[in-house]
Amino acid sequence: MGKQTAAVLLAAFLLVSCSNSGENSKDTAKETNIQPTAAATEVATTPAATDNTGSDSSPSPQPSPSEAVPAVSPSPEAGVNPDTSSGTTEEIPLLYHMNKNYDLIPNAEGTPKKVVLLTFDDGPKEADVINPLMDILDKHKAKAIFFVNGYRVKEHPELLKLIHDRGGIMGNHSWDHIVLKDESYTTVKKQLVDVQNIVKEITGDVPHFFRPPHGAGGDVGKKVAAESGMLYMTWSVGSLDWEMKENEPGKTEKLVKNITDQLHSGSNILMHELPWTVEGLDTLLSTLEGKGYSFIDPRSIELKMR
């Protein structure tokens, strides 16, 4: 073999050796630097969040503490009423319960006893009655339950929304304002549930209180109210405003006298959405305050009688 041929063979051998060494270095780098960790593998294989339509979406960023959204409805176990009719997330402590005479009783020592519950039945009727009524309640920093009939709500849903938006607490007074005590379970159930549904549809809230028309719900009315999560009540003080006539003189004085003659701590006062009731309401509330009474926020009442 000549010297020239030997030199060519040696050069070829060196080239092959360098090539193999480079491939081995790449494989080593692949194993030590590019292979993902177990944690990285888990993240990579987690599917993207999916919304209700089934389309993929990226996970929403978590809000900072200052942006955190508060809970909408406080838990009943927290000792507060879950009612949200005020449009806020304010928690209302449960300060009172109702006894079998439909009076309001303090839950603890130190809670004011000299209080009354204001209620208005048979609405919603007219904006010209509702607005001044709400103005007077606002003036006295008072809340009231408005026991509404379903057929009236269906005719004028805007009036129900007006009451709700102005801070009125919704109550269920049945759909047709019929005597329920002699009706079947099925009939009573429909009378109450239909009101719950339409109030929920219009306001976003459901009533937590039920008053049977004419105060006559019977055992079946009590049963259905409990099944619907409502506190059943009639009243303990009647204003007798429904017996008054439009042109009757001295209606304000009669309204005040009818109530104050029966007045006692925890009174559950029945009134109606009537023009003459509104006319006498400011005088009535001022009279009650003058006697040392304050007004219960219905949201502070337990939803179970005891």
Coordinates of C-alpha atoms in Angstrom, one line a residue:
M1 CA 0.0 0.0 0.0
G2 CA 1.4 3.4 -1.0
K3 CA 1.8 6.3 1.5
Q4 CA -0.8 8.3 -0.4
T5 CA -3.5 5.6 -0.1
A6 CA -2.8 5.1 3.6
A7 CA -3.3 8.8 4.3
V8 CA -6.7 8.8 2.5
L9 CA -7.9 5.7 4.6
L10 CA -6.8 7.4 7.9
A11 CA -8.7 10.6 7.1
A12 CA -11.9 8.6 6.4
F13 CA -11.6 6.7 9.7
L14 CA -11.3 10.0 11.7
L15 CA -14.4 11.5 10.0
V16 CA -16.6 8.4 10.9
S17 CA -15.4 8.6 14.6
C18 CA -16.3 12.3 15.0
S19 CA -19.8 11.8 13.5
N20 CA -20.7 8.9 16.0
S21 CA -19.5 11.0 18.9
G22 CA -21.7 13.9 17.9
E23 CA -24.8 11.7 17.7
N24 CA -24.2 10.3 21.2
S25 CA -23.8 13.8 22.6
K26 CA -27.2 14.8 21.2
D27 CA -28.9 11.7 22.7
T28 CA -27.4 12.5 26.0
A29 CA -28.6 16.1 25.9
K30 CA -32.1 14.9 25.0
E31 CA -32.3 12.6 28.1
T32 CA -30.9 15.1 30.6
N33 CA -32.1 18.5 29.4
I34 CA -35.3 18.0 27.3
Q35 CA -37.3 15.3 29.1
P36 CA -40.2 17.1 31.0
T37 CA -40.6 16.5 34.7
A38 CA -43.6 14.6 36.1
A39 CA -45.3 17.9 37.2
A40 CA -44.8 19.4 33.8
T41 CA -46.3 16.3 32.2
E42 CA -49.4 16.6 34.5
V43 CA -50.0 20.2 33.5
A44 CA -49.5 19.5 29.9
T45 CA -52.1 16.7 29.9
T46 CA -54.8 18.6 31.9
P47 CA -57.7 19.5 29.6
A48 CA -58.8 23.1 29.1
A49 CA -61.8 24.4 31.1
T50 CA -65.1 23.9 29.3
D51 CA -68.2 26.1 29.7
N52 CA -71.8 25.1 29.5
T53 CA -71.9 25.3 25.7
G54 CA -69.1 22.7 25.5
S55 CA -66.6 25.2 23.9
D56 CA -63.1 25.3 25.2
S57 CA -62.0 28.3 27.2
S58 CA -58.9 29.3 29.1
P59 CA -59.2 29.1 32.9
S60 CA -60.4 32.5 34.4
P61 CA -57.8 34.4 36.3
Q62 CA -58.4 34.4 40.1
P63 CA -59.5 37.8 41.4
S64 CA -57.3 39.7 43.8
P65 CA -58.6 40.1 47.4
S66 CA -60.0 43.6 46.6
E67 CA -61.8 42.2 43.5
A68 CA -63.2 39.1 45.2
V69 CA -67.0 38.7 44.7
P70 CA -68.9 38.3 48.0
A71 CA -71.4 35.5 48.5
V72 CA -74.9 36.3 47.2
S73 CA -76.9 34.5 49.8
P74 CA -75.7 34.1 53.4
S75 CA -76.1 30.6 54.8
P76 CA -79.1 30.0 57.1
E77 CA -76.7 28.1 59.4
A78 CA -74.9 31.4 60.0
G79 CA -77.8 32.7 61.9
V80 CA -79.0 35.1 59.2
N81 CA -82.0 35.2 56.9
P82 CA -81.0 34.2 53.3
D83 CA -83.5 36.7 51.9
T84 CA -81.9 39.0 49.3
S85 CA -84.7 41.4 48.6
S86 CA -82.6 44.4 49.5
G87 CA -80.4 43.8 46.5
T88 CA -77.3 43.6 48.7
T89 CA -75.4 40.9 50.4
E90 CA -76.0 42.4 53.8
E91 CA -76.4 39.7 56.5
I92 CA -79.5 40.2 58.6
P93 CA -79.3 38.6 62.1
L94 CA -82.3 36.4 63.1
L95 CA -83.5 38.4 66.1
Y96 CA -87.2 37.3 66.4
H97 CA -89.4 34.3 66.0
M98 CA -93.2 34.0 65.7
N99 CA -95.4 32.3 68.3
K100 CA -98.7 30.6 67.9
N101 CA -100.6 33.9 68.3
Y102 CA -98.6 35.3 65.4
D103 CA -96.7 37.8 67.6
L104 CA -93.0 38.4 67.3
I105 CA -90.8 37.4 70.2
P106 CA -87.2 38.3 70.7
N107 CA -84.7 35.4 70.5
A108 CA -82.3 36.8 73.1
E109 CA -82.2 39.0 76.2
G110 CA -81.5 42.6 75.2
T111 CA -83.3 42.5 71.9
P112 CA -86.1 45.1 71.9
K113 CA -89.5 43.7 72.8
K114 CA -91.5 46.8 72.0
V115 CA -91.7 46.3 68.3
V116 CA -94.3 45.8 65.6
L117 CA -94.4 44.1 62.3
L118 CA -96.0 46.0 59.4
T119 CA -97.8 44.1 56.7
F120 CA -100.0 45.0 53.7
D121 CA -102.3 42.6 51.9
D122 CA -104.0 42.2 48.5
G123 CA -101.6 43.9 46.2
P124 CA -100.1 45.0 44.0
K125 CA -102.8 47.5 43.1
E126 CA -101.7 51.0 42.0
A127 CA -98.4 52.9 41.7
D128 CA -100.3 56.0 43.0
V129 CA -100.7 54.1 46.3
I130 CA -97.5 52.2 46.4
N131 CA -95.1 55.1 45.9
P132 CA -96.4 57.3 48.7
L133 CA -96.7 54.2 50.9
M134 CA -93.0 53.4 50.3
D135 CA -92.1 57.1 50.9
I136 CA -93.7 57.0 54.3
L137 CA -91.9 53.7 55.2
D138 CA -88.6 55.2 54.1
K139 CA -89.3 58.3 56.2
H140 CA -89.7 56.2 59.3
K141 CA -86.9 53.8 58.3
A142 CA -89.4 51.0 58.4
K143 CA -89.7 47.7 56.4
A144 CA -93.0 45.9 55.6
I145 CA -94.2 42.6 54.1
F146 CA -96.4 43.0 51.0
F147 CA -98.6 39.9 50.7
V148 CA -99.4 39.8 47.0
N149 CA -102.0 37.8 44.9
G150 CA -100.8 36.0 41.8
Y151 CA -103.6 37.2 39.6
R152 CA -102.8 40.8 40.4
V153 CA -99.1 40.3 39.8
K154 CA -99.8 38.7 36.4
E155 CA -101.9 41.8 35.5
H156 CA -99.3 44.3 36.6
P157 CA -95.9 42.8 37.0
E158 CA -94.4 46.3 36.9
L159 CA -96.1 47.1 40.2
L160 CA -94.5 44.0 41.9
K161 CA -91.2 45.1 40.6
L162 CA -91.8 48.6 41.9
I163 CA -92.5 47.3 45.5
H164 CA -89.4 45.0 45.3
D165 CA -87.1 47.7 43.9
R166 CA -88.2 50.1 46.7
G167 CA -87.3 47.7 49.4
G168 CA -90.6 45.9 50.1
I169 CA -90.4 42.4 51.4
M170 CA -92.4 39.9 49.3
G171 CA -95.1 37.8 50.9
N172 CA -97.4 35.1 49.3
H173 CA -101.1 35.7 49.6
S174 CA -102.2 32.9 47.2
W175 CA -103.0 33.2 43.5
D176 CA -106.8 33.9 43.6
H177 CA -107.5 35.1 47.1
I178 CA -109.8 32.2 47.8
V179 CA -110.6 30.5 51.1
L180 CA -108.0 27.7 51.2
K181 CA -108.9 25.7 54.3
D182 CA -111.5 23.5 52.6
E183 CA -109.6 23.1 49.3
S184 CA -107.7 20.0 48.3
Y185 CA -103.9 19.6 48.8
T186 CA -103.4 19.9 45.0
T187 CA -105.4 23.1 44.7
V188 CA -103.7 24.7 47.7
K189 CA -100.3 23.7 46.3
K190 CA -101.0 25.3 43.0
Q191 CA -102.3 28.5 44.6
L192 CA -99.1 28.9 46.5
V193 CA -96.4 27.6 44.1
D194 CA -97.7 29.6 41.2
V195 CA -97.2 32.8 43.2
Q196 CA -93.7 31.7 44.3
N197 CA -92.8 31.1 40.6
I198 CA -94.1 34.4 39.2
V199 CA -92.5 36.4 42.0
K200 CA -89.2 34.7 41.4
E201 CA -89.5 35.3 37.6
I202 CA -90.1 39.0 38.1
T203 CA -87.9 39.9 41.0
G204 CA -85.4 37.1 41.3
D205 CA -86.5 36.4 44.9
V206 CA -89.1 34.1 46.3
P207 CA -91.4 35.0 49.2
H208 CA -90.4 33.6 52.6
F209 CA -93.8 34.5 54.3
F210 CA -97.3 33.2 53.6
R211 CA -100.6 34.6 54.8
P212 CA -103.8 32.8 53.8
P213 CA -106.6 34.9 52.4
H214 CA -109.2 35.7 55.1
G215 CA -106.8 34.2 57.6
A216 CA -108.2 30.7 56.7
G217 CA -105.5 28.4 55.5
G218 CA -106.2 25.3 57.6
D219 CA -103.8 22.4 58.1
V220 CA -103.3 22.0 54.4
G221 CA -102.3 25.6 54.0
K222 CA -99.8 25.3 56.8
K223 CA -98.4 22.1 55.3
V224 CA -97.9 23.5 51.8
A225 CA -96.4 26.7 53.2
A226 CA -93.8 24.7 55.1
E227 CA -93.0 22.6 52.1
S228 CA -92.4 25.8 50.1
G229 CA -90.0 27.1 52.8
M230 CA -92.4 29.8 54.0
L231 CA -93.4 31.0 57.5
Y232 CA -97.2 30.7 57.8
M233 CA -98.9 33.6 59.6
T234 CA -102.2 35.4 60.0
W235 CA -102.1 38.5 62.2
S236 CA -102.5 39.6 65.8
V237 CA -103.7 43.2 65.2
G238 CA -106.2 44.1 62.5
S239 CA -106.5 47.7 61.3
L240 CA -110.0 47.1 59.9
D241 CA -109.1 49.4 57.0
W242 CA -111.0 47.1 54.7
E243 CA -114.3 48.0 56.4
M244 CA -113.8 51.7 55.8
K245 CA -115.4 53.6 52.8
E246 CA -113.6 56.0 50.5
N247 CA -115.7 59.0 51.5
E248 CA -116.0 58.1 55.2
P249 CA -114.9 60.9 57.5
G250 CA -112.3 60.5 60.1
K251 CA -110.6 57.4 58.5
T252 CA -107.1 58.3 59.8
E253 CA -108.3 58.6 63.4
K254 CA -110.2 55.3 63.1
L255 CA -107.1 53.6 61.6
V256 CA -104.9 54.8 64.4
K257 CA -107.5 54.0 67.1
N258 CA -108.2 50.5 65.8
I259 CA -104.5 49.6 66.0
T260 CA -103.6 51.3 69.2
D261 CA -106.6 49.8 71.0
Q262 CA -105.1 46.3 70.3
L263 CA -101.4 47.3 70.4
H264 CA -98.9 45.1 72.4
S265 CA -95.3 44.1 72.1
G266 CA -94.6 42.1 69.0
S267 CA -97.9 43.1 67.3
N268 CA -98.3 41.7 63.8
I269 CA -100.4 44.5 62.1
L270 CA -102.6 43.8 59.2
M271 CA -103.2 46.6 56.7
H272 CA -104.0 46.8 53.0
E273 CA -102.9 48.7 49.9
L274 CA -105.7 51.3 50.2
P275 CA -105.6 55.0 49.6
W276 CA -107.0 55.9 53.1
T277 CA -104.5 53.6 54.7
V278 CA -101.7 55.5 53.0
E279 CA -103.4 58.8 54.1
G280 CA -103.2 57.7 57.7
L281 CA -99.9 55.8 57.7
D282 CA -97.6 58.6 58.6
T283 CA -99.7 59.6 61.6
L284 CA -99.9 55.9 62.6
L285 CA -96.2 55.3 62.5
S286 CA -95.5 58.6 64.3
T287 CA -98.0 57.5 67.0
L288 CA -96.4 54.1 67.4
E289 CA -92.9 55.7 67.7
G290 CA -94.3 58.1 70.2
K291 CA -95.4 55.1 72.3
G292 CA -91.9 53.8 72.2
Y293 CA -92.3 51.2 69.4
S294 CA -89.9 50.4 66.6
F295 CA -90.4 48.4 63.4
I296 CA -89.2 44.9 62.8
D297 CA -87.2 44.2 59.6
P298 CA -89.1 41.1 58.3
R299 CA -85.7 39.6 57.2
S300 CA -84.8 39.3 60.9
I301 CA -87.6 36.8 61.6
E302 CA -86.9 33.1 61.8
L303 CA -88.8 31.1 59.1
K304 CA -90.1 28.6 61.7
M305 CA -92.8 29.1 64.3
R306 CA -92.0 28.2 67.9

